[in-house]
């Protein structure tokens, strides 16, 4: 939009606005990760921030926005002569989810580099964002290697492009802001830690506030320029306050008492590493500058903890972010330093609404950050036919998760980058070369030289340089790992409903979900019981959503195994249309029994053979227990063309070995050793 929505017109979202303003005051805080449900003004607030940033002076003609007062000595467009400069608004650059590595960091003209020795460099988005804002919407969907490059540049303040011995470096200091919807998947813990602050946002449940949101949005849509003009004074006031806080920031004193409180808080909440301490110190200092003070107070340390620590306390993707605020207050009181200050000052409230621009904690995340308490298993009676009614038992509590064997899809895929199955990827070990299809991204140097060498005399080579033509260039073929769609098909019938047994089954599925999270898979959940099957969770990147559905899974009734398999087959058919490159792994969790309806066993066999005919990789987790076993799960695995493993064999530390390949292309394999 030509006229952005005014930052000061955003209703509520005090934590979000404060976190963004603190980074505008002190970019060294390390950026903001905004987590929240859709439709909560995440993108609107970020885009509005750029209009508040002061203008920047740049060297005229420099593609890398060098500061004329201290130009980058290593700038590819340098060296710069003193003199000409221009002023322009701070930029906000958006990084699309589907961007390539070359688009992010820039690209070298490999042909000219080889033939002429010229570093012909086309800047990327990191160069465009220098001294401005780099915004990544849906950062959790960005490829991991791009997130790594992005965060490395943010941490070092520079971007490096290395290609076949040719190196280019340029400054890249920017305010990094990422937004994400946790329902679509989480970031890896080490990537979460690289964001300075994290804010959880949610839509207000207050009718009056929701009315005001709608009123302002409609007014803006009707007349963007007029609406922005009505908020011009408030915008100018905040802009001036940012400038004043930046000037005051170097004078802010972080005393020993505040430092003790920061260190004690990070230790009390058992955060890993030292980055949290550093981020808290910088955030508390920025808070003091924003409030117009030169001394960091306990209230600054407390607010810094609420912004910098919740996402660093997560131990696995099923833990809810948040802090125990009572524990936080006790720690601050216990370690309050003598140089803390009395805190009686009452500075002007800022856009956050609280003292010093800090938000009132009405929308702050609550809870101690531990995993949500799982419902206790109730006492269930004997299972009855049907999916509900008297035969339904209360959900059983999952057993403790464990490290599982690696279940991989055979063959070589071409799906999204991940960590499960072998695939042709942009990153990994080089296995060969081919002619490029479209733009060259990864040069195979040896193959390129070999292709060009026989033609040097015909091309009239006279100097030391190699005469390289476009037809000589060869693209490196690389093999890495891909993420798969892991579709769980879980038997929730009465035969699985015994308390201890179903708890063990849920623990196994929870363990596989953790494994899927670590390997960057999509997951889906199909359950069957009574007379039908249902898609409990459509394929998604959010494994914690699958865990929530698993916890509340009721059990009881007959075992419509065929219905469950047919429902899973339909889910896979739809997903192939949406994402044909992503290969699937079907994990059927059952004891192999089939009841209800005419010829249930034969129907289940015919449904299973659909997967075998299509070559879908599958594994059956055999949940049968007791001294007498019928071996039905092994027969089902044979019909599926996959393998069967028991709950004990699923553990990575079992005697059977650490890796189990799923033989999706070998029919009739039955139980694997």
XYZ file of C-alpha atoms in Angstrom:
673
model
C 0.000 0.000 0.000
C 1.251 3.512 -0.766
C -0.006 4.808 2.614
C 0.752 2.394 5.475
C -1.591 2.005 8.417
C -0.376 4.346 11.201
C 1.607 2.603 13.932
C -0.070 4.591 16.684
C -3.519 3.649 15.356
C -2.994 -0.068 16.042
C -5.459 -1.047 18.780
C -4.010 -2.963 21.723
C -1.033 -5.272 21.069
C 1.005 -3.309 23.609
C 3.762 -5.922 23.928
C 4.173 -6.077 20.152
C 4.420 -2.312 19.762
C 6.834 -1.984 22.672
C 9.141 -4.734 21.352
C 9.267 -3.102 17.927
C 9.970 0.337 19.404
C 12.774 -1.004 21.613
C 14.477 -2.463 18.546
C 14.030 0.841 16.747
C 15.792 2.538 19.670
C 18.531 -0.117 19.913
C 18.889 -2.520 16.957
C 21.528 -4.364 19.024
C 18.636 -5.940 20.964
C 18.510 -8.479 18.147
C 15.136 -8.219 16.470
C 11.647 -9.461 17.242
C 9.840 -12.714 16.572
C 6.068 -12.187 16.633
C 4.040 -15.343 17.275
C 0.289 -15.382 17.064
C -2.891 -16.469 15.408
C -3.908 -15.112 12.032
C -5.594 -11.720 11.820
C -3.898 -10.108 14.830
C -2.226 -7.120 13.091
C 1.252 -8.678 13.124
C 2.150 -7.600 9.595
C 0.271 -4.296 9.906
C 2.302 -3.208 12.946
C 5.620 -4.219 11.385
C 4.946 -2.376 8.125
C 3.797 0.679 10.045
C 7.045 0.840 12.021
C 9.132 1.787 8.983
C 7.349 5.160 8.748
C 8.528 6.016 12.281
C 12.220 5.432 11.688
C 14.340 8.548 11.109
C 15.716 9.204 7.644
C 19.203 7.887 6.868
C 22.065 9.602 5.065
C 23.677 7.425 2.371
C 26.583 7.804 -0.024
C 25.204 8.871 -3.386
C 25.222 6.031 -5.888
C 26.177 3.326 -3.360
C 24.028 0.227 -3.757
C 24.848 -0.818 -0.180
C 23.623 2.318 1.643
C 26.989 3.239 3.160
C 26.957 5.925 5.841
C 28.816 8.988 4.455
C 30.251 9.712 7.932
C 31.777 6.211 8.227
C 31.622 4.347 4.903
C 32.320 0.637 4.885
C 35.992 0.207 3.839
C 35.154 -3.161 2.286
C 32.089 -1.996 0.347
C 31.994 -3.598 -3.131
C 31.071 -0.182 -4.574
C 33.927 1.535 -2.725
C 36.186 3.177 -1.995
C 33.928 6.185 -1.560
C 35.145 9.716 -1.990
C 34.018 12.158 0.723
C 31.366 14.580 -0.319
C 28.184 13.662 -2.123
C 25.440 12.106 -0.019
C 21.670 11.931 -0.002
C 18.946 11.435 2.594
C 16.176 8.886 2.177
C 13.572 7.163 4.373
C 14.623 3.982 6.133
C 13.634 1.000 4.020
C 11.502 -1.951 4.977
C 12.479 -4.956 2.853
C 10.286 -8.061 2.800
C 11.814 -11.506 2.332
C 9.345 -13.855 0.591
C 9.045 -17.396 1.934
C 9.944 -18.819 -1.478
C 13.052 -16.666 -1.975
C 16.260 -18.299 -3.191
C 19.648 -18.008 -1.537
C 20.849 -15.770 -4.378
C 17.899 -13.433 -3.846
C 18.735 -13.138 -0.151
C 22.516 -12.683 -0.163
C 23.098 -11.592 -3.753
C 24.628 -13.349 -6.736
C 27.982 -13.424 -8.476
C 28.326 -13.568 -12.257
C 30.256 -16.845 -12.264
C 30.949 -16.719 -16.009
C 32.680 -13.305 -15.768
C 34.454 -14.312 -12.573
C 36.012 -17.355 -14.292
C 36.767 -15.772 -17.649
C 37.707 -12.227 -16.623
C 38.419 -12.396 -12.904
C 35.804 -9.678 -12.326
C 33.690 -9.679 -9.152
C 30.443 -8.716 -10.850
C 28.070 -8.788 -7.876
C 24.323 -8.209 -7.878
C 23.215 -7.211 -4.347
C 20.449 -9.152 -2.619
C 17.834 -8.316 -0.045
C 20.368 -8.178 2.791
C 22.063 -5.251 1.052
C 18.729 -3.529 0.444
C 17.820 -3.854 4.143
C 21.098 -2.373 5.455
C 20.269 0.384 7.975
C 16.563 -0.408 7.695
C 14.099 -3.214 8.499
C 14.182 -6.756 7.132
C 10.753 -8.330 7.536
C 10.116 -12.060 7.127
C 6.448 -13.027 7.175
C 5.843 -16.693 8.062
C 9.491 -17.080 9.072
C 8.761 -20.597 10.329
C 8.054 -21.663 6.727
C 11.362 -20.283 5.430
C 13.941 -22.918 4.491
C 16.329 -23.613 7.346
C 19.481 -22.732 5.409
C 18.000 -19.308 4.539
C 17.142 -18.688 8.192
C 20.725 -19.623 9.114
C 22.139 -17.150 6.572
C 19.728 -14.471 7.713
C 20.515 -14.800 11.405
C 24.258 -15.068 10.793
C 24.166 -11.787 8.888
C 22.089 -10.167 11.635
C 24.552 -11.341 14.305
C 27.729 -10.300 12.427
C 26.400 -7.153 10.788
C 27.769 -8.318 7.443
C 26.906 -10.675 4.607
C 29.448 -12.951 2.944
C 29.037 -14.527 -0.481
C 31.506 -17.322 -1.231
C 31.397 -19.062 -4.600
C 34.192 -21.222 -6.040
C 36.979 -19.155 -4.527
C 35.342 -15.786 -5.274
C 34.413 -13.817 -2.147
C 32.325 -10.678 -1.633
C 31.505 -9.040 1.701
C 29.279 -6.083 2.501
C 27.743 -4.518 5.597
C 24.265 -5.754 6.556
C 22.963 -4.214 9.765
C 19.198 -4.185 10.023
C 16.271 -4.542 12.366
C 15.133 -8.139 11.912
C 11.433 -8.848 12.404
C 9.804 -12.216 11.822
C 6.157 -13.151 12.166
C 4.664 -16.623 12.355
C 1.526 -18.556 13.130
C 2.512 -21.423 15.492
C -0.272 -23.566 14.020
C 1.835 -23.863 10.854
C 4.938 -25.164 12.613
C 7.684 -24.043 14.968
C 11.195 -22.745 14.480
C 14.063 -24.891 15.704
C 15.121 -23.990 19.282
C 18.547 -22.739 18.191
C 16.883 -20.404 15.695
C 14.376 -19.187 18.273
C 17.284 -18.250 20.500
C 18.775 -16.016 17.800
C 15.825 -13.635 17.915
C 16.333 -11.083 20.652
C 12.709 -10.717 21.739
C 9.577 -12.742 21.212
C 6.005 -11.544 21.574
C 2.845 -13.635 21.732
C -0.159 -11.853 20.221
C -3.824 -12.775 20.229
C -7.029 -11.056 19.260
C -8.768 -9.230 22.079
C -11.851 -10.853 23.586
C -13.223 -7.466 24.714
C -16.167 -6.423 22.493
C -15.400 -2.696 22.791
C -11.820 -3.157 21.661
C -12.862 -5.372 18.755
C -15.401 -2.738 17.701
C -12.663 -0.111 17.670
C -10.414 -2.343 15.546
C -13.152 -2.727 12.938
C -14.027 0.971 13.038
C -10.426 2.070 12.402
C -9.831 -0.494 9.707
C -12.939 0.501 7.773
C -12.023 4.182 8.063
C -8.536 3.436 6.764
C -9.818 1.384 3.827
C -12.222 4.165 2.832
C -9.570 6.912 2.852
C -5.986 5.790 3.660
C -4.438 9.231 3.242
C -7.107 10.988 5.279
C -6.931 8.394 8.046
C -3.148 8.683 8.205
C -3.419 12.479 8.379
C -5.611 12.230 11.490
C -2.829 10.308 13.238
C 0.050 12.452 11.958
C 0.614 14.260 15.273
C 0.816 11.005 17.250
C 3.177 9.526 14.643
C 5.427 12.594 14.800
C 5.541 12.411 18.597
C 6.630 8.780 18.596
C 9.186 9.468 15.844
C 10.681 12.286 17.921
C 10.733 10.058 20.988
C 12.671 7.368 19.099
C 15.264 9.955 18.065
C 15.558 11.243 21.639
C 15.888 7.717 23.051
C 18.633 6.891 20.547
C 20.593 9.944 21.647
C 20.084 9.094 25.332
C 20.965 5.400 24.966
C 24.778 5.758 25.295
C 24.286 7.629 28.587
C 22.121 4.934 30.237
C 23.866 3.251 33.162
C 23.389 -0.472 33.739
C 24.442 -0.835 37.364
C 25.802 -3.886 39.141
C 22.485 -4.384 40.924
C 20.565 -4.616 37.650
C 23.223 -6.931 36.213
C 22.869 -9.234 39.229
C 19.125 -9.313 38.739
C 19.555 -10.177 35.054
C 22.040 -12.963 35.754
C 19.952 -14.352 38.630
C 16.787 -14.332 36.509
C 18.414 -16.200 33.620
C 19.877 -18.731 36.054
C 16.588 -19.178 37.906
C 14.733 -19.957 34.685
C 17.529 -22.266 33.468
C 17.959 -20.736 30.041
C 20.776 -22.172 27.943
C 23.893 -20.178 27.123
C 24.626 -16.507 27.721
C 22.709 -14.865 24.875
C 19.660 -14.368 27.100
C 21.709 -12.362 29.642
C 23.115 -10.115 26.926
C 19.729 -9.568 25.278
C 18.112 -8.777 28.624
C 20.840 -6.237 29.407
C 20.406 -4.485 26.065
C 16.622 -4.566 26.333
C 16.602 -3.143 29.862
C 18.930 -0.360 28.726
C 16.670 0.438 25.765
C 13.644 0.471 28.083
C 15.328 3.030 30.322
C 16.219 5.210 27.325
C 12.669 4.928 25.988
C 11.366 6.080 29.380
C 13.756 9.051 29.343
C 15.935 7.753 32.191
C 19.676 7.233 32.469
C 19.393 4.486 35.096
C 18.099 0.940 34.619
C 15.502 0.032 37.261
C 14.054 -3.275 38.421
C 10.913 -2.609 36.369
C 13.086 -2.469 33.237
C 14.693 -5.808 34.105
C 11.282 -7.353 34.725
C 9.871 -6.179 31.390
C 13.049 -7.277 29.617
C 12.640 -10.768 31.095
C 9.044 -11.005 29.876
C 10.164 -10.167 26.343
C 13.500 -12.007 26.144
C 13.080 -15.251 28.105
C 9.796 -17.070 27.311
C 10.914 -18.547 23.980
C 14.289 -19.550 25.439
C 12.716 -21.764 28.108
C 11.159 -24.260 25.701
C 12.761 -27.676 25.961
C 10.696 -29.330 23.230
C 8.044 -28.192 20.734
C 5.213 -29.251 23.042
C 6.193 -26.821 25.810
C 4.143 -23.646 25.953
C 6.178 -20.438 25.981
C 5.772 -18.207 29.001
C 7.189 -17.301 32.389
C 6.025 -17.834 35.948
C 5.675 -14.173 36.907
C 5.499 -14.920 40.637
C 8.854 -16.680 40.408
C 10.205 -13.755 38.378
C 9.124 -11.232 41.030
C 10.630 -13.349 43.819
C 13.959 -13.541 41.981
C 14.067 -9.793 41.337
C 13.234 -9.038 44.962
C 15.827 -11.483 46.297
C 18.624 -10.122 44.111
C 17.645 -6.459 44.125
C 20.859 -4.436 44.173
C 21.632 -1.432 46.368
C 22.102 0.751 43.278
C 18.716 -0.104 41.831
C 17.029 3.243 42.494
C 13.740 3.843 44.281
C 11.581 3.695 41.151
C 9.356 6.545 42.332
C 9.641 8.422 39.046
C 6.527 8.402 36.940
C 7.661 9.034 33.348
C 5.195 9.843 30.646
C 3.403 6.796 29.318
C 4.360 5.745 25.810
C 2.443 3.905 23.137
C 2.555 0.795 25.325
C 0.204 2.399 27.841
C 2.209 1.602 30.987
C 4.995 3.506 32.784
C 7.864 4.326 30.474
C 6.007 3.043 27.461
C 5.731 -0.418 28.992
C 2.468 -2.253 28.388
C 0.028 -3.215 31.031
C 0.350 -6.962 31.555
C -3.270 -7.807 30.780
C -2.367 -9.608 27.555
C 1.022 -10.906 28.680
C 1.518 -14.657 28.410
C 0.905 -16.542 31.617
C 2.061 -19.885 32.871
C 5.402 -21.345 33.868
C 6.422 -22.465 30.386
C 6.105 -26.144 31.198
C 4.077 -28.454 29.028
C 0.365 -28.209 29.606
C -0.872 -30.714 32.122
C -2.252 -33.718 30.406
C -5.663 -34.985 31.456
C -5.574 -37.892 33.816
C -6.910 -41.117 32.466
C -10.347 -41.921 33.730
C -11.773 -45.308 34.533
C -13.371 -46.851 31.491
C -15.716 -49.781 31.174
C -15.817 -52.481 28.554
C -15.875 -51.145 25.006
C -19.155 -51.186 23.179
C -19.948 -50.928 19.504
C -20.192 -47.425 18.118
C -18.040 -44.363 18.210
C -19.628 -42.682 21.194
C -22.114 -43.156 23.958
C -21.539 -45.633 26.741
C -18.601 -47.324 24.988
C -16.433 -44.205 24.850
C -13.640 -44.029 27.397
C -11.892 -40.953 28.686
C -8.512 -40.165 27.097
C -5.525 -42.039 28.491
C -2.399 -40.176 29.529
C 0.598 -40.624 27.218
C 3.680 -42.407 28.493
C 7.001 -40.585 28.506
C 8.397 -40.096 24.984
C 11.650 -41.746 23.921
C 14.178 -41.493 21.098
C 12.949 -43.498 18.130
C 14.626 -45.220 15.235
C 14.911 -43.303 12.003
C 12.095 -44.314 9.676
C 12.990 -43.190 6.169
C 11.423 -43.393 2.731
C 13.521 -45.454 0.277
C 14.854 -44.044 -2.964
C 15.902 -40.503 -3.859
C 13.319 -37.729 -3.616
C 13.172 -34.071 -4.608
C 11.002 -32.662 -1.834
C 11.442 -29.768 0.566
C 14.686 -29.665 2.524
C 14.557 -31.620 5.758
C 16.355 -34.346 7.684
C 14.620 -37.625 7.016
C 15.054 -39.240 3.589
C 17.667 -38.990 0.832
C 16.890 -36.360 -1.803
C 18.357 -34.102 -4.462
C 18.703 -30.729 -2.776
C 20.436 -27.376 -3.170
C 22.639 -28.192 -0.182
C 24.496 -31.389 0.602
C 27.306 -33.456 -0.843
C 28.030 -33.135 -4.564
C 27.219 -36.304 -6.493
C 27.551 -35.121 -10.112
C 26.960 -32.348 -12.632
C 24.427 -31.425 -15.288
C 23.609 -28.563 -17.603
C 21.759 -25.819 -15.715
C 18.018 -25.506 -16.124
C 17.428 -21.782 -15.924
C 19.750 -19.655 -13.759
C 22.958 -21.273 -12.518
C 22.907 -21.522 -8.723
C 25.647 -24.016 -7.738
C 28.611 -24.215 -10.106
C 30.441 -27.520 -10.564
C 33.873 -26.034 -11.242
C 35.686 -29.168 -12.391
C 32.915 -30.156 -14.806
C 32.758 -26.602 -16.194
C 36.523 -26.490 -16.845
C 36.385 -29.953 -18.378
C 33.598 -28.848 -20.750
C 35.407 -25.661 -21.772
C 38.948 -27.073 -22.118
C 38.602 -28.824 -25.536
C 37.435 -25.586 -27.213
C 40.143 -23.170 -26.099
C 42.150 -23.239 -29.385
C 39.014 -22.881 -31.513
C 37.927 -19.916 -29.400
C 41.230 -18.178 -29.961
C 42.514 -18.251 -26.414
C 45.725 -16.241 -26.173
C 46.010 -15.165 -22.535
C 46.029 -16.941 -19.182
C 42.265 -16.686 -18.730
C 39.957 -19.551 -19.643
C 37.500 -18.748 -22.430
C 34.162 -19.869 -20.968
C 30.848 -19.838 -22.799
C 27.386 -20.263 -21.409
C 27.159 -23.794 -22.782
C 30.204 -24.812 -20.746
C 28.648 -24.058 -17.364
C 27.625 -27.066 -15.301
C 25.261 -27.146 -12.348
C 26.372 -29.183 -9.335
C 23.977 -31.996 -8.416
C 23.826 -32.414 -4.674
C 22.338 -34.981 -2.362
C 21.002 -34.102 1.042
C 17.905 -34.862 3.081
C 14.266 -33.997 2.584
C 11.310 -33.642 4.889
C 8.406 -36.003 4.331
C 4.719 -36.111 5.097
C 4.378 -38.489 8.045
C 0.744 -39.553 8.209
C -0.236 -41.308 11.425
C -3.161 -43.725 11.219
C -4.035 -44.524 14.845
C -6.351 -47.280 16.042
C -8.524 -45.843 18.830
C -10.907 -48.783 19.114
C -11.880 -50.734 22.191
C -9.180 -53.357 21.617
C -6.606 -50.599 22.172
C -8.411 -48.970 25.075
C -6.773 -50.605 28.077
C -5.276 -47.865 30.270
C -1.661 -48.959 30.271
C -1.736 -50.078 26.657
C -3.178 -46.889 25.197
C -0.792 -44.795 27.279
C 2.132 -46.696 25.766
C 0.691 -46.232 22.271
C 0.289 -42.484 22.763
C 3.814 -42.285 24.136
C 5.129 -43.995 21.008
C 3.220 -41.664 18.690
C 4.378 -38.665 20.739
C 7.964 -39.897 20.327
C 7.499 -40.162 16.569
C 6.030 -36.658 16.529
C 9.119 -35.326 18.288
C 11.238 -37.098 15.692
C 9.131 -35.532 12.910
C 9.650 -32.086 14.440
C 13.409 -32.533 14.506
C 13.452 -33.783 10.910
C 11.278 -30.903 9.591
C 8.406 -33.100 8.422
C 4.780 -32.323 7.879
C 2.458 -34.503 9.941
C -1.152 -35.593 9.747
C -3.367 -37.673 12.025
C -6.143 -40.079 11.040
C -7.976 -42.028 13.737
C -10.507 -44.841 13.456
C -12.924 -46.319 15.972
C -16.555 -47.386 16.194
C -17.931 -47.400 12.669
C -15.850 -44.773 10.893
C -12.542 -42.921 10.555
C -11.856 -39.210 10.768
C -9.042 -36.819 9.941
C -8.163 -35.590 13.434
C -5.524 -33.254 11.975
C -5.028 -32.433 8.284
C -1.375 -32.425 7.158
C 0.439 -29.524 8.796
C 3.912 -28.444 9.871
C 2.697 -27.972 13.445
C 3.595 -31.122 15.345
C 2.443 -29.590 18.621
C -1.075 -29.345 17.153
C -0.895 -33.078 16.450
C 0.248 -33.705 20.025
C -2.740 -31.779 21.388
C -5.153 -33.811 19.259
C -3.445 -37.016 20.356
C -3.799 -36.186 24.042
C -7.551 -35.661 23.769
C -8.099 -38.772 21.636
C -10.992 -40.839 23.053
C -11.096 -44.609 22.654
C -13.699 -47.342 22.483
C -15.895 -49.230 20.042
C -15.140 -51.548 17.156
C -12.109 -51.513 14.844
C -12.953 -50.227 11.336
C -9.406 -50.762 10.036
C -10.443 -50.554 6.384
C -12.123 -47.184 6.967
C -8.974 -45.827 8.565
C -6.784 -46.948 5.677
C -9.181 -45.597 3.057
C -9.361 -42.251 4.839
C -5.547 -42.103 4.910
C -5.409 -42.970 1.209
C -7.765 -40.088 0.434
C -5.665 -37.672 2.514
C -2.541 -38.680 0.587
C -4.320 -38.291 -2.754
C -5.245 -34.696 -1.942
C -1.772 -33.898 -0.600
C -0.112 -35.195 -3.773
C -2.100 -32.630 -5.733
C -1.015 -29.847 -3.366
C 2.628 -30.845 -3.011
C 3.614 -33.544 -5.519
C 7.326 -33.386 -4.623
C 6.822 -34.283 -0.941
C 6.917 -38.036 -0.423
C 4.781 -39.680 2.231
C 5.455 -42.113 5.042
C 2.365 -43.819 6.482
C 2.662 -44.980 10.104
C -0.207 -47.295 11.093
C -0.457 -47.744 14.870
C -2.632 -50.801 15.572
C -2.736 -54.363 16.824
C -3.945 -55.437 13.388
C -7.457 -56.434 14.416
C -10.406 -55.565 12.163
C -14.033 -55.839 13.307
C -17.411 -54.495 12.316
C -19.271 -54.860 9.050
C -19.136 -57.736 6.559
C -15.697 -59.293 5.954
C -13.719 -56.619 7.829
C -10.377 -58.420 7.435
C -10.761 -58.816 3.675
C -11.802 -55.183 3.302
C -8.760 -54.048 5.281
C -6.508 -56.168 3.070
C -7.903 -54.637 -0.109
C -7.488 -51.129 1.326
C -3.889 -51.880 2.324
C -3.021 -53.118 -1.156
C -3.880 -49.658 -2.541
C -0.815 -48.291 -0.755
C 1.368 -51.159 -2.002
C 0.231 -50.606 -5.598
C 1.268 -46.946 -5.427
C 4.604 -47.674 -3.750
C 3.761 -45.625 -0.665
C 6.293 -46.164 2.110
C 4.647 -47.525 5.232
C 5.375 -48.996 8.627
C 3.036 -50.723 11.075
C 3.679 -50.167 14.776
C 2.463 -53.435 16.277
C 0.674 -52.715 19.542
C -0.343 -56.314 20.247
C 0.629 -57.438 23.738
C 0.299 -60.500 25.935
C 1.768 -63.993 25.839
C -0.374 -65.101 22.887
C -0.027 -62.980 19.745
C -1.927 -63.413 16.493
C 0.587 -61.617 14.272
C -2.137 -59.590 12.537
C -0.006 -56.436 12.372
C 2.707 -58.322 10.486
C 0.166 -59.534 7.940
C -1.122 -55.977 7.536
C 2.437 -54.769 6.911
C 2.774 -57.398 4.196
C -0.424 -56.189 2.507
C 0.830 -52.596 2.717
C 4.190 -53.568 1.242
C 5.946 -52.134 4.282
C 7.450 -53.328 7.554
C 6.202 -53.947 11.066
C 7.927 -53.010 14.317
C 6.810 -53.577 17.884
C 6.697 -50.782 20.432
C 9.924 -52.094 21.939
C 11.661 -52.296 18.554
C 10.716 -48.686 17.852
C 13.176 -47.467 20.460
C 16.499 -46.322 19.022
C 18.453 -48.124 21.745
C 16.914 -51.530 21.005
C 19.180 -54.409 19.947
C 17.712 -54.408 16.435
C 19.851 -51.368 15.466
C 19.537 -47.628 15.143
C 18.135 -47.238 11.625
C 15.081 -48.870 10.068
C 14.428 -48.189 6.392
C 10.805 -48.546 5.420
C 10.654 -50.879 2.436
C 7.722 -49.242 0.722
C 8.593 -50.752 -2.652
C 8.988 -54.363 -1.510
C 5.613 -56.064 -1.116
C 5.122 -58.796 1.410
C 8.089 -57.946 3.595
C 6.154 -58.490 6.835
C 7.899 -57.924 10.166
C 11.442 -56.600 10.015
C 14.157 -58.072 12.133
